[in-house]
Tab-separated table of C-alpha atoms and ligand atoms in Angstrom:
chain	number	residue	atom	x	y	z
A	1	MET	CA	-34.302	278.205	-11.487
A	2	PRO	CA	-30.054	277.620	-11.526
A	3	SER	CA	-28.666	281.655	-10.936
A	4	LEU	CA	-27.933	283.222	-13.616
A	5	GLN	CA	-24.343	282.944	-12.959
A	6	HIS	CA	-24.258	279.017	-13.295
A	7	THR	CA	-26.554	279.851	-16.051
A	8	PHE	CA	-24.177	281.494	-17.664
A	9	LEU	CA	-20.758	279.003	-16.396
A	10	LYS	CA	-22.437	276.351	-17.856
A	11	ARG	CA	-23.277	277.715	-21.133
A	12	ARG	CA	-19.138	278.463	-21.041
A	13	GLN	CA	-18.451	275.486	-19.809
A	14	SER	CA	-20.416	273.286	-22.338
A	15	LEU	CA	-19.120	275.636	-25.600
A	16	ALA	CA	-15.507	275.076	-24.203
A	17	SER	CA	-16.217	271.552	-24.243
A	18	LYS	CA	-16.842	272.044	-27.458
A	19	LEU	CA	-14.117	273.339	-28.678
A	20	ARG	CA	-10.567	271.954	-30.012
A	21	SER	CA	-8.951	275.905	-29.858
A	22	PRO	CA	-9.624	278.510	-27.823
A	23	ALA	CA	-12.084	280.744	-28.443
A	24	LEU	CA	-12.440	284.839	-28.718
A	25	ILE	CA	-15.782	286.134	-28.986
A	26	PHE	CA	-15.865	289.987	-28.989
A	27	ALA	CA	-18.898	291.741	-27.424
A	28	GLY	CA	-18.377	294.862	-30.119
A	29	HIS	CA	-18.211	298.506	-30.172
A	30	ALA	CA	-21.983	300.836	-30.828
A	31	PRO	CA	-21.195	301.627	-33.945
A	32	PRO	CA	-20.967	305.642	-35.718
A	33	ARG	CA	-23.860	307.397	-36.768
A	34	ASN	CA	-22.961	309.868	-39.029
A	35	PHE	CA	-19.409	310.859	-36.471
A	36	PRO	CA	-17.423	309.411	-34.569
A	37	ALA	CA	-18.782	310.285	-31.420
A	38	ASN	CA	-22.628	310.286	-32.379
A	39	THR	CA	-22.819	306.654	-31.588
A	40	TYR	CA	-26.434	304.342	-32.706
A	41	PRO	CA	-27.344	302.900	-28.924
A	42	PHE	CA	-24.601	300.131	-28.375
A	43	ARG	CA	-26.094	295.702	-27.841
A	44	ALA	CA	-23.181	293.989	-27.130
A	45	SER	CA	-23.041	291.312	-29.546
A	46	SER	CA	-25.163	287.895	-29.285
A	47	HIS	CA	-23.097	285.361	-28.885
A	48	PHE	CA	-21.009	288.163	-26.446
A	49	LEU	CA	-24.174	287.989	-24.962
A	50	TYR	CA	-24.916	285.199	-24.482
A	51	LEU	CA	-21.506	283.460	-23.160
A	52	VAL	CA	-22.044	286.832	-20.483
A	53	GLY	CA	-24.740	288.331	-19.899
A	54	MET	CA	-23.648	291.720	-20.243
A	55	SER	CA	-23.377	294.322	-22.745
A	56	ILE	CA	-20.060	295.308	-22.459
A	57	GLU	CA	-19.112	297.730	-24.970
A	58	GLY	CA	-14.970	296.813	-26.092
A	59	ALA	CA	-14.542	294.037	-23.930
A	60	ALA	CA	-13.931	290.402	-25.456
A	61	ILE	CA	-13.752	286.581	-24.084
A	62	LEU	CA	-11.779	284.561	-23.827
A	63	VAL	CA	-13.059	280.909	-23.378
A	64	HIS	CA	-10.406	277.266	-23.521
A	65	PRO	CA	-11.326	274.240	-24.170
A	66	ASP	CA	-10.358	273.204	-20.570
A	67	GLY	CA	-13.293	275.091	-19.618
A	68	SER	CA	-11.392	278.214	-18.211
A	69	SER	CA	-12.777	281.572	-19.344
A	70	THR	CA	-12.053	284.842	-18.826
A	71	LEU	CA	-12.764	288.086	-19.841
A	72	PHE	CA	-10.744	291.032	-21.390
A	73	VAL	CA	-12.314	294.546	-20.437
A	74	PRO	CA	-10.636	298.033	-22.084
A	75	THR	CA	-9.686	300.071	-19.817
A	76	PRO	CA	-10.652	303.979	-19.109
A	77	SER	CA	-9.224	306.704	-20.132
A	78	PRO	CA	-9.635	310.159	-17.630
A	79	ASP	CA	-12.139	311.016	-19.850
A	80	ASP	CA	-14.129	308.384	-19.985
A	81	GLU	CA	-14.747	309.075	-16.560
A	82	LEU	CA	-16.345	312.851	-17.811
A	83	TRP	CA	-17.765	312.233	-20.256
A	84	HIS	CA	-19.570	308.910	-19.289
A	85	GLY	CA	-19.341	309.053	-16.031
A	86	PRO	CA	-17.445	306.334	-14.032
A	87	SER	CA	-17.648	302.116	-14.948
A	88	PRO	CA	-17.066	298.947	-12.957
A	89	SER	CA	-14.081	297.971	-11.675
A	90	LEU	CA	-12.866	294.825	-13.198
A	91	GLU	CA	-13.147	293.590	-9.516
A	92	THR	CA	-17.368	294.185	-9.845
A	93	ILE	CA	-17.479	293.011	-12.641
A	94	SER	CA	-15.682	289.612	-11.250
A	95	SER	CA	-17.762	289.132	-8.844
A	96	LEU	CA	-20.333	290.244	-10.488
A	97	LEU	CA	-20.414	287.205	-13.628
A	98	GLY	CA	-18.917	285.120	-12.078
A	99	ILE	CA	-16.074	285.355	-14.223
A	100	GLU	CA	-12.437	285.822	-14.148
A	101	ALA	CA	-11.772	290.259	-15.717
A	102	GLN	CA	-8.285	290.955	-16.643
A	103	PRO	CA	-7.516	294.868	-18.673
A	104	PHE	CA	-8.135	294.252	-22.387
A	105	GLU	CA	-4.503	295.335	-22.886
A	106	GLY	CA	-3.780	291.790	-21.362
A	107	LEU	CA	-4.509	290.079	-24.904
A	108	LYS	CA	-2.693	290.597	-26.784
A	109	GLY	CA	0.551	288.186	-27.253
A	110	SER	CA	-1.376	286.293	-24.647
A	111	PHE	CA	-2.944	283.209	-27.519
A	112	ARG	CA	-0.805	281.728	-30.818
A	113	LYS	CA	-2.810	283.600	-33.748
A	114	GLU	CA	-2.368	280.500	-36.037
A	115	ALA	CA	-4.361	278.862	-32.613
A	116	ILE	CA	-7.179	281.376	-32.139
A	117	ALA	CA	-11.003	280.542	-33.785
A	118	SER	CA	-13.315	283.877	-33.325
A	119	LEU	CA	-16.835	284.652	-35.079
A	120	PRO	CA	-17.559	287.587	-37.702
A	121	VAL	CA	-17.987	290.995	-35.901
A	122	HIS	CA	-20.237	293.442	-36.713
A	123	ASP	CA	-19.420	297.232	-36.460
A	124	GLU	CA	-15.494	298.623	-38.096
A	125	LYS	CA	-13.228	299.489	-34.772
A	126	THR	CA	-13.955	295.516	-33.355
A	127	ARG	CA	-13.111	294.642	-37.720
A	128	LEU	CA	-10.513	296.525	-36.985
A	129	ILE	CA	-9.115	294.820	-33.110
A	130	GLN	CA	-10.148	292.022	-34.198
A	131	GLN	CA	-7.913	291.666	-37.610
A	132	GLU	CA	-5.388	293.040	-35.447
A	133	LEU	CA	-5.388	290.588	-32.362
A	134	ILE	CA	-5.309	287.812	-34.804
A	135	GLY	CA	-4.392	288.153	-37.646
A	136	ARG	CA	-7.287	287.725	-39.888
A	137	ILE	CA	-10.851	289.410	-41.035
A	138	VAL	CA	-13.983	286.693	-39.328
A	139	SER	CA	-16.778	286.438	-41.571
A	140	ALA	CA	-19.644	284.457	-42.604
A	141	SER	CA	-18.446	283.659	-45.868
A	142	SER	CA	-14.737	283.359	-44.913
A	143	LEU	CA	-14.535	281.263	-42.122
A	144	SER	CA	-11.551	279.175	-41.508
A	145	PRO	CA	-11.801	275.929	-40.305
A	146	ILE	CA	-11.007	276.451	-37.087
A	147	ASP	CA	-13.238	278.988	-37.154
A	148	GLU	CA	-15.890	276.951	-38.942
A	149	ALA	CA	-15.552	274.215	-35.572
A	150	LEU	CA	-16.927	277.738	-33.662
A	151	ALA	CA	-19.217	278.870	-34.641
A	152	ASP	CA	-20.856	274.890	-35.129
A	153	ALA	CA	-20.246	274.633	-31.677
A	154	ILE	CA	-22.376	277.906	-30.194
A	155	ILE	CA	-24.794	276.948	-32.924
A	156	SER	CA	-25.544	274.136	-30.941
A	157	LEU	CA	-26.339	275.674	-27.765
A	158	ARG	CA	-28.047	278.410	-28.987
A	159	LEU	CA	-30.160	276.304	-31.424
A	160	HIS	CA	-31.538	275.244	-28.180
A	161	HIS	CA	-32.473	277.367	-25.247
A	162	ASP	CA	-32.166	276.621	-21.416
A	163	GLU	CA	-34.426	277.551	-18.788
A	164	ALA	CA	-33.742	281.080	-18.790
A	165	ALA	CA	-33.247	281.917	-22.539
A	166	ILE	CA	-37.212	280.632	-22.434
A	167	ALA	CA	-37.827	283.308	-19.223
A	168	GLU	CA	-35.861	285.459	-21.628
A	169	VAL	CA	-37.474	285.047	-24.949
A	170	ARG	CA	-41.280	285.127	-22.153
A	171	HIS	CA	-40.786	288.017	-21.232
A	172	ALA	CA	-39.809	289.821	-24.782
A	173	ALA	CA	-43.172	287.884	-25.765
A	174	SER	CA	-45.609	289.353	-23.117
A	175	ILE	CA	-44.273	292.528	-24.197
A	176	THR	CA	-44.975	292.121	-27.207
A	177	LYS	CA	-48.129	291.136	-26.362
A	178	GLN	CA	-48.591	294.219	-25.029
A	179	ALA	CA	-47.879	296.048	-27.130
A	180	HIS	CA	-49.763	294.939	-30.143
A	181	LEU	CA	-52.577	295.162	-28.137
A	182	GLU	CA	-52.780	299.250	-27.411
A	183	ALA	CA	-50.953	299.811	-30.946
A	184	MET	CA	-54.700	297.693	-31.819
A	185	ARG	CA	-57.108	300.021	-29.882
A	186	SER	CA	-54.823	302.488	-31.185
A	187	THR	CA	-55.847	302.096	-34.752
A	188	ARG	CA	-58.542	303.723	-36.546
A	189	VAL	CA	-59.222	306.651	-39.620
A	190	GLY	CA	-57.333	309.017	-39.732
A	191	ARG	CA	-55.078	308.181	-37.902
A	192	GLY	CA	-50.601	308.256	-38.483
A	193	ALA	CA	-49.564	304.506	-38.926
A	194	TRP	CA	-46.337	306.375	-37.917
A	195	GLU	CA	-48.390	306.884	-34.440
A	196	ILE	CA	-49.470	303.395	-34.151
A	197	ARG	CA	-45.459	302.666	-34.635
A	198	ALA	CA	-44.696	305.340	-31.517
A	199	THR	CA	-48.037	303.657	-29.618
A	200	LEU	CA	-45.269	300.362	-29.901
A	201	LEU	CA	-42.039	301.709	-29.473
A	202	ALA	CA	-43.400	303.484	-25.923
A	203	LEU	CA	-44.563	300.626	-25.066
A	204	PHE	CA	-41.124	298.720	-25.006
A	205	ALA	CA	-39.382	301.127	-24.098
A	206	HIS	CA	-41.675	301.724	-20.511
A	207	ASN	CA	-41.255	298.204	-19.982
A	208	HIS	CA	-37.573	298.284	-20.437
A	209	CYS	CA	-37.447	297.570	-23.835
A	210	THR	CA	-35.899	298.249	-26.995
A	211	PRO	CA	-37.390	297.074	-30.905
A	212	ALA	CA	-35.488	293.587	-31.902
A	213	TYR	CA	-35.674	295.480	-35.164
A	214	GLU	CA	-37.115	297.968	-36.962
A	215	PRO	CA	-40.542	297.524	-36.624
A	216	ILE	CA	-42.732	297.500	-39.401
A	217	VAL	CA	-46.250	299.814	-39.112
A	218	THR	CA	-48.370	299.812	-43.150
A	219	PRO	CA	-51.097	300.337	-45.149
A	220	LYS	CA	-48.772	299.101	-47.798
A	221	GLY	CA	-48.252	295.323	-46.231
A	222	GLU	CA	-47.359	293.741	-50.238
A	223	ILE	CA	-44.314	295.375	-48.955
A	224	LEU	CA	-42.506	293.274	-47.559
A	225	HIS	CA	-40.393	294.404	-45.243
A	226	ALA	CA	-42.020	298.173	-45.538
A	227	ARG	CA	-39.208	300.906	-44.310
A	228	ASP	CA	-41.330	303.878	-43.421
A	229	SER	CA	-44.980	304.484	-41.925
A	230	ASN	CA	-45.998	307.601	-42.958
A	231	HIS	CA	-49.430	306.969	-44.252
A	232	ILE	CA	-52.317	308.710	-42.452
A	233	LEU	CA	-54.631	305.232	-42.264
A	234	GLU	CA	-58.382	304.857	-44.538
A	235	GLU	CA	-61.416	303.599	-44.444
A	236	GLY	CA	-61.306	300.465	-45.906
A	237	ASP	CA	-56.831	300.314	-44.573
A	238	LEU	CA	-55.287	296.831	-44.219
A	239	LEU	CA	-52.261	297.679	-41.209
A	240	LEU	CA	-49.640	295.268	-40.878
A	241	ILE	CA	-48.086	295.959	-37.948
A	242	ASP	CA	-44.162	293.122	-37.837
A	243	ALA	CA	-43.190	294.433	-34.026
A	244	GLY	CA	-40.917	292.623	-31.583
A	245	ALA	CA	-39.432	293.509	-28.157
A	246	GLU	CA	-36.045	292.552	-26.993
A	247	SER	CA	-36.000	291.876	-23.666
A	248	PRO	CA	-33.264	293.952	-21.188
A	249	THR	CA	-30.603	291.158	-22.254
A	250	GLY	CA	-30.904	290.980	-25.121
A	251	TRP	CA	-33.902	288.597	-26.168
A	252	ALA	CA	-36.347	288.835	-29.525
A	253	SER	CA	-40.138	288.142	-29.831
A	254	ASP	CA	-41.111	288.153	-33.126
A	255	VAL	CA	-44.764	288.856	-33.922
A	256	THR	CA	-47.333	290.407	-36.588
A	257	ARG	CA	-51.031	291.407	-37.744
A	258	THR	CA	-53.124	292.695	-39.663
A	259	ILE	CA	-55.785	294.251	-38.911
A	260	PRO	CA	-58.630	296.634	-39.991
A	261	VAL	CA	-58.225	300.394	-39.675
A	262	SER	CA	-62.103	301.043	-39.384
A	263	GLY	CA	-62.734	297.588	-37.558
A	264	ARG	CA	-64.240	295.212	-39.403
A	265	PHE	CA	-62.858	293.923	-42.631
A	266	SER	CA	-64.175	294.207	-46.033
A	267	SER	CA	-65.433	290.097	-47.030
A	268	THR	CA	-63.164	289.965	-50.023
A	269	GLN	CA	-59.632	290.968	-46.510
A	270	ARG	CA	-62.045	288.786	-44.464
A	271	ALA	CA	-61.648	285.814	-46.976
A	272	VAL	CA	-58.171	285.875	-47.363
A	273	TYR	CA	-57.386	286.856	-44.040
A	274	GLU	CA	-59.355	282.788	-42.638
A	275	LEU	CA	-56.794	281.758	-45.611
A	276	VAL	CA	-53.741	283.062	-44.264
A	277	LEU	CA	-55.013	282.391	-40.408
A	278	GLU	CA	-56.230	278.799	-41.765
A	279	ALA	CA	-51.992	278.251	-43.060
A	280	GLN	CA	-51.189	279.375	-39.976
A	281	LYS	CA	-52.574	277.873	-37.486
A	282	GLY	CA	-52.273	274.757	-40.041
A	283	ALA	CA	-48.285	275.188	-39.891
A	284	ILE	CA	-48.417	275.167	-35.940
A	285	SER	CA	-50.352	272.316	-35.992
A	286	ALA	CA	-47.529	270.379	-37.271
A	287	LEU	CA	-45.137	271.883	-35.191
A	288	ARG	CA	-43.265	268.693	-33.355
A	289	PRO	CA	-39.776	267.313	-32.945
A	290	GLY	CA	-38.253	265.988	-35.168
A	291	VAL	CA	-40.148	267.231	-38.426
A	292	ARG	CA	-38.633	269.341	-40.508
A	293	PHE	CA	-38.902	272.220	-41.149
A	294	ARG	CA	-38.976	272.731	-45.043
A	295	ASP	CA	-42.131	270.298	-45.082
A	296	VAL	CA	-44.275	272.731	-42.558
A	297	HIS	CA	-43.600	274.975	-44.939
A	298	LEU	CA	-44.631	273.502	-47.862
A	299	LEU	CA	-48.011	272.465	-46.208
A	300	ALA	CA	-48.253	276.185	-45.651
A	301	SER	CA	-48.289	276.220	-49.330
A	302	ARG	CA	-50.596	273.737	-50.313
A	303	ILE	CA	-52.821	275.852	-48.015
A	304	LEU	CA	-52.598	278.641	-49.229
A	305	ALA	CA	-52.455	277.417	-52.818
A	306	GLU	CA	-55.808	275.266	-51.977
A	307	GLY	CA	-57.421	278.611	-50.741
A	308	LEU	CA	-56.007	280.792	-53.713
A	309	LEU	CA	-57.518	278.104	-55.777
A	310	GLU	CA	-61.010	277.557	-54.015
A	311	LEU	CA	-61.253	282.098	-54.322
A	312	GLY	CA	-60.097	281.385	-58.233
A	313	ILE	CA	-57.928	284.258	-57.579
A	314	LEU	CA	-54.785	281.035	-58.433
A	315	ARG	CA	-56.061	278.622	-62.254
A	316	ASN	CA	-54.994	275.798	-64.614
A	317	GLY	CA	-53.379	274.097	-61.654
A	318	GLY	CA	-53.559	271.923	-58.115
A	319	PRO	CA	-51.555	272.849	-55.090
A	320	GLU	CA	-48.824	271.274	-56.322
A	321	THR	CA	-48.480	272.345	-59.427
A	322	LEU	CA	-49.099	275.852	-58.037
A	323	ILE	CA	-45.867	275.357	-56.119
A	324	GLU	CA	-43.590	273.957	-58.021
A	325	GLU	CA	-44.404	276.354	-61.511
A	326	GLY	CA	-43.175	279.415	-59.205
A	327	ALA	CA	-47.065	280.131	-58.766
A	328	LEU	CA	-47.762	280.479	-55.298
A	329	ALA	CA	-44.916	282.583	-54.701
A	330	LEU	CA	-46.192	285.019	-56.881
A	331	PHE	CA	-48.003	285.790	-53.594
A	332	PHE	CA	-46.233	284.403	-50.764
A	333	PRO	CA	-42.450	284.390	-51.768
A	334	HIS	CA	-40.900	283.442	-48.256
A	335	GLY	CA	-39.328	281.440	-45.735
A	336	LEU	CA	-42.869	279.918	-43.937
A	337	GLY	CA	-40.819	281.343	-40.040
A	338	HIS	CA	-37.064	281.470	-38.736
A	339	LEU	CA	-35.281	280.685	-35.821
A	340	LEU	CA	-35.441	283.383	-33.034
A	341	GLY	CA	-33.271	283.820	-29.923
A	342	LEU	CA	-30.689	286.646	-29.061
A	343	ASP	CA	-30.914	287.162	-33.002
A	344	VAL	CA	-34.364	287.908	-34.356
A	345	HIS	CA	-33.713	285.833	-37.012
A	346	ASP	CA	-31.331	283.418	-35.257
A	347	MET	CA	-27.696	283.468	-35.154
A	348	GLU	CA	-28.443	284.943	-39.289
A	349	ASP	CA	-24.478	286.343	-38.717
A	350	LEU	CA	-23.631	283.446	-39.533
A	351	GLY	CA	-25.303	282.741	-42.888
A	352	ASP	CA	-27.469	279.493	-42.966
A	353	ARG	CA	-24.815	277.260	-40.895
A	354	ALA	CA	-27.513	277.844	-38.518
A	355	GLY	CA	-30.525	277.677	-39.785
A	356	TYR	CA	-29.989	275.094	-42.643
A	357	ALA	CA	-28.859	271.625	-41.391
A	358	PRO	CA	-26.054	270.076	-42.501
A	359	GLY	CA	-25.894	269.136	-45.559
A	360	ARG	CA	-28.807	271.138	-46.713
A	361	PHE	CA	-28.777	274.311	-48.765
A	362	ARG	CA	-30.160	276.370	-49.684
A	363	SER	CA	-32.898	276.061	-52.996
A	364	THR	CA	-33.220	278.939	-55.307
A	365	HIS	CA	-37.401	277.870	-56.638
A	366	PRO	CA	-39.070	280.309	-56.436
A	367	SER	CA	-40.830	278.805	-53.150
A	368	LEU	CA	-37.754	277.711	-51.124
A	369	ARG	CA	-34.712	280.377	-51.949
A	370	TYR	CA	-36.029	282.832	-49.002
A	371	LEU	CA	-36.810	279.684	-46.314
A	372	ARG	CA	-34.099	280.996	-43.422
A	373	LEU	CA	-34.457	277.414	-41.155
A	374	ASP	CA	-34.462	273.633	-42.778
A	375	ARG	CA	-33.675	272.000	-39.947
A	376	ASP	CA	-35.871	268.767	-38.322
A	377	LEU	CA	-37.726	270.199	-35.160
A	378	GLU	CA	-35.715	269.666	-32.017
A	379	ALA	CA	-37.352	270.613	-28.960
A	380	GLY	CA	-36.297	273.960	-26.756
A	381	MET	CA	-35.631	275.681	-30.462
A	382	VAL	CA	-37.375	278.571	-30.947
A	383	VAL	CA	-39.320	279.533	-33.996
A	384	THR	CA	-41.792	281.396	-36.573
A	385	ILE	CA	-44.716	280.530	-37.824
A	386	GLU	CA	-45.416	284.063	-41.017
A	387	PRO	CA	-47.317	282.998	-43.615
A	388	GLY	CA	-48.511	285.857	-45.714
A	389	PHE	CA	-50.694	286.924	-48.771
A	390	TYR	CA	-49.121	289.108	-51.381
A	391	HIS	CA	-50.436	291.355	-53.282
A	392	SER	CA	-47.728	293.574	-55.098
A	393	LYS	CA	-48.751	295.224	-58.493
A	394	GLY	CA	-44.940	295.963	-58.980
A	395	TRP	CA	-44.095	292.312	-58.012
A	396	LEU	CA	-46.631	290.632	-60.676
A	397	ALA	CA	-46.497	292.971	-63.401
A	398	HIS	CA	-42.813	292.973	-64.006
A	399	PRO	CA	-41.103	290.524	-66.576
A	400	GLN	CA	-40.620	288.297	-65.336
A	401	ASN	CA	-43.455	287.698	-63.507
A	402	ALA	CA	-45.935	287.637	-66.386
A	403	PRO	CA	-46.034	284.452	-68.544
A	404	LEU	CA	-46.710	282.783	-64.653
A	405	VAL	CA	-49.857	285.919	-64.311
A	406	HIS	CA	-50.403	285.418	-67.459
A	407	ARG	CA	-50.730	281.437	-66.821
A	408	PHE	CA	-52.129	280.496	-63.408
A	409	VAL	CA	-53.606	284.217	-61.738
A	410	ASN	CA	-57.314	285.475	-62.508
A	411	VAL	CA	-56.484	288.566	-63.585
A	412	ASP	CA	-60.344	289.150	-63.344
A	413	ILE	CA	-60.732	287.648	-60.156
A	414	LEU	CA	-57.723	288.580	-58.348
A	415	ASN	CA	-59.113	292.701	-59.060
A	416	ARG	CA	-62.157	292.106	-56.932
A	417	PHE	CA	-59.528	292.045	-54.280
A	418	SER	CA	-57.737	295.573	-54.521
A	419	ASP	CA	-58.496	296.556	-50.926
A	420	VAL	CA	-56.283	293.274	-49.858
A	421	ARG	CA	-52.557	293.979	-50.175
A	422	GLY	CA	-50.468	292.640	-48.309
A	423	ILE	CA	-51.238	289.967	-44.712
A	424	ARG	CA	-49.075	288.499	-42.823
A	425	ILE	CA	-49.353	286.548	-38.987
A	426	GLU	CA	-46.401	285.485	-37.643
A	427	ASP	CA	-46.041	284.027	-34.421
A	428	ASP	CA	-43.267	282.700	-32.102
A	429	LEU	CA	-43.178	278.953	-30.641
A	430	LEU	CA	-41.830	277.150	-28.416
A	431	ILE	CA	-41.075	273.492	-29.352
A	432	THR	CA	-41.909	270.613	-26.900
A	433	GLN	CA	-41.777	267.276	-26.121
A	434	ASP	CA	-44.514	266.549	-28.214
A	435	GLY	CA	-45.818	269.694	-29.698
A	436	ALA	CA	-45.285	273.841	-29.851
A	437	GLU	CA	-46.153	276.129	-27.544
A	438	CYS	CA	-47.137	278.796	-28.975
A	439	LEU	CA	-45.836	282.278	-26.658
A	440	THR	CA	-47.730	285.196	-28.877
A	441	ASP	CA	-50.969	283.117	-29.082
A	442	SER	CA	-53.315	285.670	-27.071
A	443	ILE	CA	-51.938	288.701	-29.205
A	444	PRO	CA	-55.613	288.300	-31.246
A	445	LYS	CA	-55.735	287.428	-34.521
A	446	GLU	CA	-59.172	285.413	-34.792
A	447	VAL	CA	-61.216	287.889	-37.411
A	448	GLU	CA	-63.831	288.444	-34.489
A	449	ASP	CA	-61.437	288.916	-31.602
A	450	ILE	CA	-59.147	291.414	-33.740
A	451	GLU	CA	-62.464	293.189	-35.149
A	452	LYS	CA	-63.201	293.782	-31.038
A	453	VAL	CA	-60.438	295.598	-30.473
A	454	ILE	CA	-59.362	297.440	-32.464
A	455	GLY	CA	-59.308	301.665	-31.278
A	456	GLY	CA	-61.286	300.139	-28.664
A	457	THR	CA	-61.051	299.443	-24.952
A	458	CYS	CA	-61.089	295.895	-24.705
B	501	LIG	N1	-39.591	291.057	-38.184
B	501	LIG	C1	-38.977	290.737	-39.400
B	501	LIG	C2	-38.847	288.886	-39.750
B	501	LIG	O1	-40.742	288.212	-39.852
B	501	LIG	O2	-38.716	288.249	-39.718
B	502	MN	MN1	-40.067	286.718	-38.402
B	503	MN	MN1	-41.516	289.925	-38.184
């Protein structure tokens, strides 16, 4: 494996070779929770991390088309030393990272504002600094032509993971695997969902990882992004756990498992679980370079529609009609997956620019409107595959959905599946030259394997 310094140098040079204008990329600042001195933990912006490899609060990197780069680092005040301890000197940073480091103040006036490209920043303090330095605030919806060129250049790099990135994603996946296994073992009737969440978070922390996103740990799996875990687990519940570690250098994983808290799926839970698993495996086996991700989404949708017809939950049409008319989206409303990298939805700070190939745009169709990825797959991409089934009574009862439910759903049969609230199965896949490698496959997902692990010691 090349040295890390070499990896980051190569990334910066690859970016430089695609640039016509210098690019200024900010690390950002920790946003305040409630008052300025009480902040969320600092985590540098992913574009900065990609090029520099170290979270340096307040720093910015200037990359020139000729291949040279300079890192601008805030000069600590005497009180910083008192409150936050010593900061590494510019010389230390420079020799550690193999990049020229200068005081941040040197940045002002060192370029022509109109000629500089930049990317969206995520906190107010950095936004003001960006505005002062380059004369505008950059956001995904208002990229100037030179910002667009920079965004496209960085997307073209970050879409395909290099060896160092893949090693980091594998590491995040391996910690995620341990955390999910530990969570499954600690699941039993009578425990709080928050305790299972704590098990995951503790395992991340023990391994110097953080959560790549707020974990979802809930028996109310029909709520797509349920935010709270304030439930005692009851006999008959399915527990949906969507949690992934972020490696110490910022790389993400994103895994969902749905498990019966009693240790056994009921027959109805098992029937729907096996259908979602079939859709997931069908989608995974279709992954290879050249395949359009939207087609894989539609393949998984077809498998789900066929299965729901067989179960009798959907009716009055073949799978294509059920998808076309929006009936499948009553139960599988979201996209099959997304890019994964330094962000859990990689580069979504650039809107759909990263997830959608040039000339492709998000559809408003019920089965496609939440699809985050519509590119032809290429080796080196990492994507998630996460089909699901959601039985959301509020969503089905909404007046907007009533006509579809009336026409396509057999409510009597659906009611027999009342112990199936939400099921999602999600893995992380590295696209290879001739297929895909599942980075999170060893986390149990077959019915028998899950039933062996719940509440147990294996
Ligand atoms: N954990 C968020 C997602 O699966 O996309
Ligand atoms: Mn995901
Ligand atoms: Mn997820």
